[in-house]
Amino acid sequence: MRPERLKAIAIVFGLLAAAPLFLPNRYYVYIFNRGFANALAVIGLVILFGMGGQISLGHIAFFTLGAYTSAIFSVRLGWPSAAAVLAGVALASIWGAFLSVPAFKLSGPFLSICTVAFGEVVRLLTINLVSLTNGPYGFYGIPSLILFGRRIGSEKAWYFLLWSLLVFAILAAARLKRSYIGRALAAIREDETAAEVMGINVRAMKTLAFVCAAFCAGLAGALYAHMSGFLSPESFTGEQSFSLFSMTVVGGQESVLGGVAAGVALTLLPELMRFLQEYYIMIFSLIVLLIVLLPLESMMERAKMWMAGLAREGGKVPWGRCSK
Amino acid sequence: MNLATFIQLLVGGISIGALYALPALGISLIWNAAGVFNFANGEFVMISSYLMYSMLVGRKMPFLAALPITLCIMFFLGVATEKTIVYTLRRQNASPVKALVSFIALSIFLRNAARFVWGTAPRTIPNPFGAKPIEMLPEVFIMPHALWILGISLLMMAGLLVLFRWTKIGVAMRATTQNRTVAALMGVNTNRMVSLVFGLSSMVAALAGALSGAVFFITLEMSVMFGLKAFTSNIIGGFGNPLGAIVGGLLLGVVETLGASFVSSHYKDVITFSLLLFFLLFRPKGLFKLEIAEKL
């Protein structure tokens, strides 16, 4: 990456770190926290879908698993909240490894339906296992996180925690993309057979991608549980899975930073524009459809060629010919 | 449980299975003709249900007039989908993942557009077939809508069979499905044929939606339910096999109805999903291997 770009990115993140000092009230900080949590989950999807080409449409299930496990461990079993978060992340990752088993054989629509079914099963279980999850009434009274003896209660404290985790996750994912693993995943995405012939362990790589994705989503979910203190099955529906997926697509699939930017922006947007609240998923889906269907790349190419053509003619205006 | 109850459940299950078989048939038609998986099939079912609701309850139209109008509208919606999305993808020579993403986005868009138009409240339409059970055998009572649904669905399937087997246009569609280039060389307008298959498939799904109003509440969630169940039927019968899709749909309806009464109706959908995961993992080719596919 060019140094100027690196500098610009560093400045953006520095500004983001200072943002809570300028934001008018706590509500905005809270929305940013939600955006950071979503962005964390989107990083997982960038690894899974963008790099590995495996579609997961039940991604909110990992978020739900992380959130509910952490809540249940800290409330019902009385674990310290940090340990409960780790348990939630661990359970989500284990289920991520399980979900990679169908991906060994299946691809395309078959795999994506598999993930939809997984997401629905998790959602139905959170509604129906009333004794554990309190079902449709929602799980409340989740204690706030205590990290190294310090209680993280205020919105601002959460902001800094999520911000630093996000920066760490971005660096890790960017590193992953340039490592052997990232290149192997790209090879699998382009051609699975060829990748296998080149000596890539396709199954191990797929499992790794799923575990990374589930880890990110589970972490985001577990933190979200302690941040909001209240969980309801209503907020973990298939629509949420799709909105995570559309954040990934809007961010350019492969780009970690793009995914993070789209994750934060598409969480802020419906909050800032209240009239969109009801219909934002409709608008997201339309945006995704347009991004996929419009030949953006060739349009860019044509625009570039046109600009180059203009520059070659030395700024001659097209109607200059008429005066001759 | 005695025999009479069992027969009642069986007939009810088969009629619900027919409702799953129709969109499943639609999915397999499109898969064969265009090589894409129509993720939005469940949404087509839902929209046709809502259209029926608007016409029957909003406009007070008779059932027999509303049904053909709904089917017609849905036929053109299917053709429009092909003309906008599938045609664009084919012109770009897009990757399968791209096609899949665009259909996923289409399905979410249609669902939320329906929410925009009809709202979130569940709707009901008056049962057009009457609510008085018929005593078929001694002590076996069967709701008339079960028989009507089964009859109309079978009629539709038979109509499609005749169309595909014995008409010129059906042969042209089958030729397009088998080998597009050769069909085009033989003078078949393949673009039009693919559009036609999309229209037909959407119409078949719409029939399921129109009939299901008699049994289910009309809600936004029914799109997800129908989409997943149609997909499951396809997987059970072997993907892309039209006859398999029908058999799979009927089987799913029966298993689900019996499961709901023997185990618990709360876990009805969990049974379906477990069945889906089981087939995907252990028998991805379906119950029958693809031998049957050659015959249809």
mmCIF file of C-alpha atoms in Angstrom, chain B residues 8-204:
data_model
loop_
_atom_site.group_PDB
_atom_site.id
_atom_site.type_symbol
_atom_site.label_atom_id
_atom_site.label_comp_id
_atom_site.label_asym_id
_atom_site.label_seq_id
_atom_site.Cartn_x
_atom_site.Cartn_y
_atom_site.Cartn_z
ATOM 1 C CA GLN B 8 -57.044 -37.671 7.578
ATOM 2 C CA LEU B 9 -53.531 -36.511 8.397
ATOM 3 C CA LEU B 10 -52.171 -38.250 5.319
ATOM 4 C CA VAL B 11 -54.591 -36.530 2.954
ATOM 5 C CA GLY B 12 -53.985 -33.162 4.638
ATOM 6 C CA GLY B 13 -50.237 -33.745 4.368
ATOM 7 C CA ILE B 14 -50.428 -34.632 0.691
ATOM 8 C CA SER B 15 -52.432 -31.516 -0.092
ATOM 9 C CA ILE B 16 -49.910 -29.318 1.738
ATOM 10 C CA GLY B 17 -47.188 -31.257 -0.042
ATOM 11 C CA ALA B 18 -48.776 -30.315 -3.370
ATOM 12 C CA LEU B 19 -48.366 -26.674 -2.362
ATOM 13 C CA TYR B 20 -44.640 -27.290 -1.792
ATOM 14 C CA ALA B 21 -44.312 -29.322 -4.976
ATOM 15 C CA LEU B 22 -45.476 -26.484 -7.236
ATOM 16 C CA PRO B 23 -42.759 -23.930 -6.375
ATOM 17 C CA ALA B 24 -40.266 -26.797 -6.241
ATOM 18 C CA LEU B 25 -41.214 -27.619 -9.826
ATOM 19 C CA GLY B 26 -40.695 -23.950 -10.693
ATOM 20 C CA ILE B 27 -37.196 -23.975 -9.226
ATOM 21 C CA SER B 28 -36.195 -27.069 -11.172
ATOM 22 C CA LEU B 29 -37.579 -25.655 -14.447
ATOM 23 C CA ILE B 30 -35.488 -22.509 -14.075
ATOM 24 C CA TRP B 31 -32.430 -24.422 -12.952
ATOM 25 C CA ASN B 32 -32.599 -26.553 -16.083
ATOM 26 C CA ALA B 33 -33.341 -23.726 -18.493
ATOM 27 C CA ALA B 34 -31.069 -20.936 -17.282
ATOM 28 C CA GLY B 35 -28.643 -22.639 -14.908
ATOM 29 C CA VAL B 36 -29.469 -20.242 -12.074
ATOM 30 C CA PHE B 37 -31.104 -20.943 -8.765
ATOM 31 C CA ASN B 38 -34.147 -18.761 -8.278
ATOM 32 C CA PHE B 39 -33.771 -17.640 -4.695
ATOM 33 C CA ALA B 40 -36.827 -15.416 -5.072
ATOM 34 C CA ASN B 41 -39.229 -18.280 -5.725
ATOM 35 C CA GLY B 42 -40.730 -18.110 -2.238
ATOM 36 C CA GLU B 43 -41.310 -14.395 -2.745
ATOM 37 C CA PHE B 44 -43.247 -15.117 -5.919
ATOM 38 C CA VAL B 45 -45.485 -17.438 -3.904
ATOM 39 C CA MET B 46 -45.995 -14.765 -1.254
ATOM 40 C CA ILE B 47 -46.731 -11.961 -3.720
ATOM 41 C CA SER B 48 -49.347 -14.041 -5.492
ATOM 42 C CA SER B 49 -51.010 -14.743 -2.130
ATOM 43 C CA TYR B 50 -51.127 -11.043 -1.394
ATOM 44 C CA LEU B 51 -52.484 -10.318 -4.874
ATOM 45 C CA MET B 52 -55.255 -12.837 -4.260
ATOM 46 C CA TYR B 53 -55.959 -11.143 -0.949
ATOM 47 C CA SER B 54 -56.183 -7.727 -2.598
ATOM 48 C CA MET B 55 -58.558 -9.006 -5.222
ATOM 49 C CA LEU B 56 -60.754 -11.245 -3.058
ATOM 50 C CA VAL B 57 -61.018 -9.047 0.023
ATOM 51 C CA GLY B 58 -60.130 -5.607 -1.294
ATOM 52 C CA ARG B 59 -62.061 -5.729 -4.600
ATOM 53 C CA LYS B 60 -64.589 -8.410 -3.657
ATOM 54 C CA MET B 61 -63.872 -10.351 -6.843
ATOM 55 C CA PRO B 62 -64.973 -13.981 -7.189
ATOM 56 C CA PHE B 63 -62.263 -16.605 -6.739
ATOM 57 C CA LEU B 64 -62.554 -17.875 -10.295
ATOM 58 C CA ALA B 65 -61.883 -14.414 -11.709
ATOM 59 C CA ALA B 66 -59.064 -13.551 -9.304
ATOM 60 C CA LEU B 67 -57.103 -16.745 -9.932
ATOM 61 C CA PRO B 68 -56.408 -16.274 -13.675
ATOM 62 C CA ILE B 69 -55.625 -12.576 -13.209
ATOM 63 C CA THR B 70 -53.081 -13.391 -10.478
ATOM 64 C CA LEU B 71 -51.495 -16.105 -12.599
ATOM 65 C CA CYS B 72 -51.237 -13.684 -15.536
ATOM 66 C CA ILE B 73 -49.623 -10.932 -13.453
ATOM 67 C CA MET B 74 -47.137 -13.388 -11.997
ATOM 68 C CA PHE B 75 -46.324 -14.758 -15.451
ATOM 69 C CA PHE B 76 -45.285 -11.285 -16.554
ATOM 70 C CA LEU B 77 -43.352 -10.711 -13.322
ATOM 71 C CA GLY B 78 -41.378 -13.871 -14.114
ATOM 72 C CA VAL B 79 -40.678 -12.706 -17.663
ATOM 73 C CA ALA B 80 -39.633 -9.289 -16.349
ATOM 74 C CA THR B 81 -37.201 -10.950 -13.928
ATOM 75 C CA GLU B 82 -35.611 -12.836 -16.791
ATOM 76 C CA LYS B 83 -35.422 -9.772 -19.030
ATOM 77 C CA THR B 84 -33.795 -7.589 -16.379
ATOM 78 C CA ILE B 85 -31.614 -9.804 -14.214
ATOM 79 C CA VAL B 86 -30.848 -13.050 -16.008
ATOM 80 C CA TYR B 87 -30.357 -11.418 -19.386
ATOM 81 C CA THR B 88 -27.969 -8.846 -17.936
ATOM 82 C CA LEU B 89 -25.989 -11.527 -16.142
ATOM 83 C CA ARG B 90 -25.726 -13.615 -19.279
ATOM 84 C CA ARG B 91 -24.555 -10.660 -21.352
ATOM 85 C CA GLN B 92 -21.824 -10.015 -18.815
ATOM 86 C CA ASN B 93 -20.951 -13.708 -18.758
ATOM 87 C CA ALA B 94 -21.145 -13.389 -14.990
ATOM 88 C CA SER B 95 -19.869 -15.931 -12.487
ATOM 89 C CA PRO B 96 -22.383 -18.176 -10.671
ATOM 90 C CA VAL B 97 -21.662 -16.380 -7.393
ATOM 91 C CA LYS B 98 -22.712 -13.098 -8.977
ATOM 92 C CA ALA B 99 -25.961 -14.643 -10.221
ATOM 93 C CA LEU B 100 -26.629 -16.053 -6.780
ATOM 94 C CA VAL B 101 -25.987 -12.726 -5.034
ATOM 95 C CA SER B 102 -28.312 -10.902 -7.414
ATOM 96 C CA PHE B 103 -31.124 -13.390 -6.845
ATOM 97 C CA ILE B 104 -30.644 -13.179 -3.079
ATOM 98 C CA ALA B 105 -30.884 -9.396 -3.344
ATOM 99 C CA LEU B 106 -33.978 -9.714 -5.548
ATOM 100 C CA SER B 107 -35.688 -11.949 -3.013
ATOM 101 C CA ILE B 108 -34.996 -9.547 -0.141
ATOM 102 C CA PHE B 109 -36.129 -6.647 -2.292
ATOM 103 C CA LEU B 110 -39.420 -8.318 -3.227
ATOM 104 C CA ARG B 111 -40.128 -9.256 0.383
ATOM 105 C CA ASN B 112 -39.589 -5.726 1.611
ATOM 106 C CA ALA B 113 -41.487 -4.263 -1.325
ATOM 107 C CA ALA B 114 -44.433 -6.459 -0.329
ATOM 108 C CA ARG B 115 -44.078 -5.142 3.202
ATOM 109 C CA PHE B 116 -44.165 -1.631 1.778
ATOM 110 C CA VAL B 117 -47.391 -2.357 -0.103
ATOM 111 C CA TRP B 118 -49.317 -4.699 2.196
ATOM 112 C CA GLY B 119 -47.837 -4.058 5.637
ATOM 113 C CA THR B 120 -46.771 -6.568 8.260
ATOM 114 C CA ALA B 121 -50.146 -7.687 9.634
ATOM 115 C CA PRO B 122 -51.071 -11.277 8.747
ATOM 116 C CA ARG B 123 -53.990 -11.453 6.296
ATOM 117 C CA THR B 124 -56.598 -14.102 5.726
ATOM 118 C CA ILE B 125 -58.874 -14.754 2.807
ATOM 119 C CA PRO B 126 -62.211 -16.538 3.111
ATOM 120 C CA ASN B 127 -61.769 -20.206 2.291
ATOM 121 C CA PRO B 128 -63.089 -20.370 -1.276
ATOM 122 C CA PHE B 129 -63.785 -24.096 -1.093
ATOM 123 C CA GLY B 130 -66.087 -24.064 1.916
ATOM 124 C CA ALA B 131 -65.325 -25.093 5.491
ATOM 125 C CA LYS B 132 -67.638 -28.112 5.815
ATOM 126 C CA PRO B 133 -65.723 -31.420 6.047
ATOM 127 C CA ILE B 134 -66.779 -34.223 3.715
ATOM 128 C CA GLU B 135 -67.117 -37.775 5.015
ATOM 129 C CA MET B 136 -65.193 -39.722 2.390
ATOM 130 C CA LEU B 137 -65.061 -43.074 4.175
ATOM 131 C CA PRO B 138 -66.917 -43.914 7.355
ATOM 132 C CA GLU B 139 -65.424 -41.749 10.146
ATOM 133 C CA VAL B 140 -62.852 -40.199 7.822
ATOM 134 C CA PHE B 141 -63.559 -36.485 7.442
ATOM 135 C CA ILE B 142 -61.641 -34.534 4.864
ATOM 136 C CA MET B 143 -61.697 -30.799 4.286
ATOM 137 C CA PRO B 144 -62.835 -29.915 0.758
ATOM 138 C CA HIS B 145 -59.883 -27.564 0.227
ATOM 139 C CA ALA B 146 -57.462 -30.483 0.559
ATOM 140 C CA LEU B 147 -59.102 -32.210 -2.395
ATOM 141 C CA TRP B 148 -59.411 -29.014 -4.431
ATOM 142 C CA ILE B 149 -55.755 -28.085 -3.879
ATOM 143 C CA LEU B 150 -54.661 -31.565 -4.872
ATOM 144 C CA GLY B 151 -56.902 -31.588 -7.936
ATOM 145 C CA ILE B 152 -55.923 -28.149 -9.222
ATOM 146 C CA SER B 153 -52.225 -28.819 -8.637
ATOM 147 C CA LEU B 154 -52.388 -32.118 -10.477
ATOM 148 C CA LEU B 155 -54.224 -30.404 -13.332
ATOM 149 C CA MET B 156 -51.474 -27.776 -13.544
ATOM 150 C CA MET B 157 -48.741 -30.428 -13.522
ATOM 151 C CA ALA B 158 -50.541 -32.460 -16.190
ATOM 152 C CA GLY B 159 -50.920 -29.307 -18.268
ATOM 153 C CA LEU B 160 -47.193 -28.636 -18.022
ATOM 154 C CA LEU B 161 -46.418 -32.230 -18.935
ATOM 155 C CA VAL B 162 -48.582 -31.978 -22.065
ATOM 156 C CA LEU B 163 -47.012 -28.630 -22.931
ATOM 157 C CA PHE B 164 -43.457 -29.920 -22.605
ATOM 158 C CA ARG B 165 -44.062 -33.249 -24.289
ATOM 159 C CA TRP B 166 -46.459 -32.790 -27.120
ATOM 160 C CA THR B 167 -46.378 -29.189 -28.304
ATOM 161 C CA LYS B 168 -43.862 -27.578 -30.625
ATOM 162 C CA ILE B 169 -43.104 -24.787 -28.192
ATOM 163 C CA GLY B 170 -42.534 -27.339 -25.427
ATOM 164 C CA VAL B 171 -40.052 -29.231 -27.587
ATOM 165 C CA ALA B 172 -38.308 -25.934 -28.322
ATOM 166 C CA MET B 173 -38.075 -25.184 -24.598
ATOM 167 C CA ARG B 174 -36.667 -28.617 -23.888
ATOM 168 C CA ALA B 175 -34.152 -28.217 -26.699
ATOM 169 C CA THR B 176 -33.044 -24.873 -25.243
ATOM 170 C CA THR B 177 -32.623 -26.543 -21.879
ATOM 171 C CA GLN B 178 -30.531 -29.366 -23.255
ATOM 172 C CA ASN B 179 -28.187 -27.451 -25.502
ATOM 173 C CA ARG B 180 -28.622 -23.792 -26.036
ATOM 174 C CA THR B 181 -26.231 -23.349 -28.928
ATOM 175 C CA VAL B 182 -27.594 -26.212 -30.993
ATOM 176 C CA ALA B 183 -31.172 -25.121 -30.284
ATOM 177 C CA ALA B 184 -30.309 -21.638 -31.526
ATOM 178 C CA LEU B 185 -28.753 -23.156 -34.665
ATOM 179 C CA MET B 186 -31.975 -25.091 -35.260
ATOM 180 C CA GLY B 187 -33.871 -21.832 -35.433
ATOM 181 C CA VAL B 188 -35.222 -21.724 -31.879
ATOM 182 C CA ASN B 189 -35.425 -18.249 -30.408
ATOM 183 C CA THR B 190 -33.620 -19.285 -27.231
ATOM 184 C CA ASN B 191 -33.896 -15.932 -25.456
ATOM 185 C CA ARG B 192 -37.657 -16.029 -25.823
ATOM 186 C CA MET B 193 -37.772 -19.650 -24.660
ATOM 187 C CA VAL B 194 -35.844 -18.883 -21.470
ATOM 188 C CA SER B 195 -38.186 -15.948 -20.786
ATOM 189 C CA LEU B 196 -41.118 -18.252 -21.322
ATOM 190 C CA VAL B 197 -39.727 -20.829 -18.891
ATOM 191 C CA PHE B 198 -39.278 -18.088 -16.288
ATOM 192 C CA GLY B 199 -42.846 -16.939 -16.827
ATOM 193 C CA LEU B 200 -44.186 -20.497 -16.546
ATOM 194 C CA SER B 201 -42.154 -21.216 -13.434
ATOM 195 C CA SER B 202 -43.346 -18.037 -11.777
ATOM 196 C CA MET B 203 -46.920 -18.919 -12.735
ATOM 197 C CA VAL B 204 -46.619 -22.374 -11.196
#
